[in-house]
C-alpha positions as protocol buffer text, in pm:
chain_id: "A"
residue {
  index: 1
  type: UNK
  ca { x: 8288 y: 4610 z: 1693 }
}
residue {
  index: 2
  type: UNK
  ca { x: 8030 y: 4337 z: 1761 }
}
residue {
  index: 3
  type: UNK
  ca { x: 7764 y: 4600 z: 1834 }
}
residue {
  index: 4
  type: UNK
  ca { x: 7839 y: 4759 z: 1497 }
}
residue {
  index: 5
  type: UNK
  ca { x: 7791 y: 4428 z: 1320 }
}
residue {
  index: 6
  type: UNK
  ca { x: 7457 y: 4385 z: 1496 }
}
residue {
  index: 7
  type: UNK
  ca { x: 7354 y: 4736 z: 1388 }
}
residue {
  index: 8
  type: UNK
  ca { x: 7458 y: 4666 z: 1028 }
}
residue {
  index: 9
  type: UNK
  ca { x: 7256 y: 4346 z: 1028 }
}
residue {
  index: 10
  type: UNK
  ca { x: 6946 y: 4537 z: 1139 }
}
residue {
  index: 11
  type: UNK
  ca { x: 7007 y: 4804 z: 873 }
}
residue {
  index: 12
  type: UNK
  ca { x: 7031 y: 4544 z: 597 }
}
residue {
  index: 13
  type: UNK
  ca { x: 6700 y: 4395 z: 707 }
}
residue {
  index: 14
  type: UNK
  ca { x: 6535 y: 4736 z: 735 }
}
residue {
  index: 15
  type: UNK
  ca { x: 6647 y: 4851 z: 391 }
}
residue {
  index: 16
  type: UNK
  ca { x: 6543 y: 4524 z: 231 }
}
residue {
  index: 17
  type: UNK
  ca { x: 6192 y: 4618 z: 343 }
}
residue {
  index: 18
  type: UNK
  ca { x: 6236 y: 4973 z: 212 }
}
residue {
  index: 19
  type: UNK
  ca { x: 6343 y: 4830 z: -124 }
}
residue {
  index: 20
  type: UNK
  ca { x: 6042 y: 4600 z: -143 }
}
residue {
  index: 21
  type: UNK
  ca { x: 5802 y: 4881 z: -53 }
}
residue {
  index: 22
  type: UNK
  ca { x: 5940 y: 5171 z: -252 }
}
residue {
  index: 23
  type: UNK
  ca { x: 6152 y: 5045 z: -539 }
}
residue {
  index: 24
  type: UNK
  ca { x: 5910 y: 4809 z: -711 }
}
residue {
  index: 25
  type: UNK
  ca { x: 5686 y: 5088 z: -835 }
}
residue {
  index: 26
  type: UNK
  ca { x: 5793 y: 5374 z: -1058 }
}
residue {
  index: 27
  type: UNK
  ca { x: 5819 y: 5709 z: -887 }
}
residue {
  index: 28
  type: UNK
  ca { x: 5998 y: 6036 z: -933 }
}
residue {
  index: 29
  type: UNK
  ca { x: 6227 y: 5959 z: -640 }
}
residue {
  index: 30
  type: UNK
  ca { x: 6312 y: 5600 z: -734 }
}
residue {
  index: 31
  type: UNK
  ca { x: 6650 y: 5687 z: -889 }
}
residue {
  index: 32
  type: UNK
  ca { x: 6754 y: 5894 z: -587 }
}
residue {
  index: 33
  type: UNK
  ca { x: 6645 y: 5628 z: -342 }
}
residue {
  index: 34
  type: UNK
  ca { x: 6825 y: 5358 z: -540 }
}
residue {
  index: 35
  type: UNK
  ca { x: 7143 y: 5568 z: -542 }
}
residue {
  index: 36
  type: UNK
  ca { x: 7128 y: 5635 z: -168 }
}
residue {
  index: 37
  type: UNK
  ca { x: 7058 y: 5273 z: -78 }
}
residue {
  index: 38
  type: UNK
  ca { x: 7344 y: 5161 z: -303 }
}
residue {
  index: 39
  type: UNK
  ca { x: 7579 y: 5404 z: -126 }
}
residue {
  index: 40
  type: UNK
  ca { x: 7459 y: 5272 z: 209 }
}
residue {
  index: 41
  type: UNK
  ca { x: 7528 y: 4912 z: 104 }
}
residue {
  index: 42
  type: UNK
  ca { x: 7877 y: 5011 z: -16 }
}
residue {
  index: 43
  type: UNK
  ca { x: 7945 y: 5165 z: 326 }
}
residue {
  index: 44
  type: UNK
  ca { x: 7812 y: 4854 z: 498 }
}
residue {
  index: 45
  type: UNK
  ca { x: 8039 y: 4630 z: 290 }
}
residue {
  index: 46
  type: UNK
  ca { x: 8340 y: 4848 z: 373 }
}
residue {
  index: 47
  type: UNK
  ca { x: 8257 y: 4830 z: 742 }
}
residue {
  index: 48
  type: UNK
  ca { x: 8215 y: 4453 z: 731 }
}
residue {
  index: 49
  type: UNK
  ca { x: 8548 y: 4422 z: 552 }
}
residue {
  index: 50
  type: UNK
  ca { x: 8717 y: 4622 z: 828 }
}
residue {
  index: 51
  type: UNK
  ca { x: 8541 y: 4412 z: 1093 }
}
residue {
  index: 52
  type: UNK
  ca { x: 8655 y: 4090 z: 927 }
}
residue {
  index: 53
  type: UNK
  ca { x: 9015 y: 4213 z: 916 }
}
residue {
  index: 54
  type: UNK
  ca { x: 8991 y: 4310 z: 1283 }
}
residue {
  index: 55
  type: UNK
  ca { x: 8856 y: 3971 z: 1389 }
}
residue {
  index: 56
  type: UNK
  ca { x: 9104 y: 3783 z: 1170 }
}
residue {
  index: 57
  type: UNK
  ca { x: 9390 y: 3958 z: 1353 }
}
residue {
  index: 58
  type: UNK
  ca { x: 9233 y: 3895 z: 1694 }
}
residue {
  index: 59
  type: UNK
  ca { x: 9227 y: 3516 z: 1661 }
}
């Protein structure tokens, strides 16, 4: 579980860079990229919620 949290942390950082590079300018793919990144962040939040529940039960 801890490795997953580390991976998620790296993904958040990586996609923050992707956002700053590709979402500031208008492009034909901006809407698709925004949608995919939003779905990724939703998945990350779900995972972190599960991880929190797991660690709350473990202590």
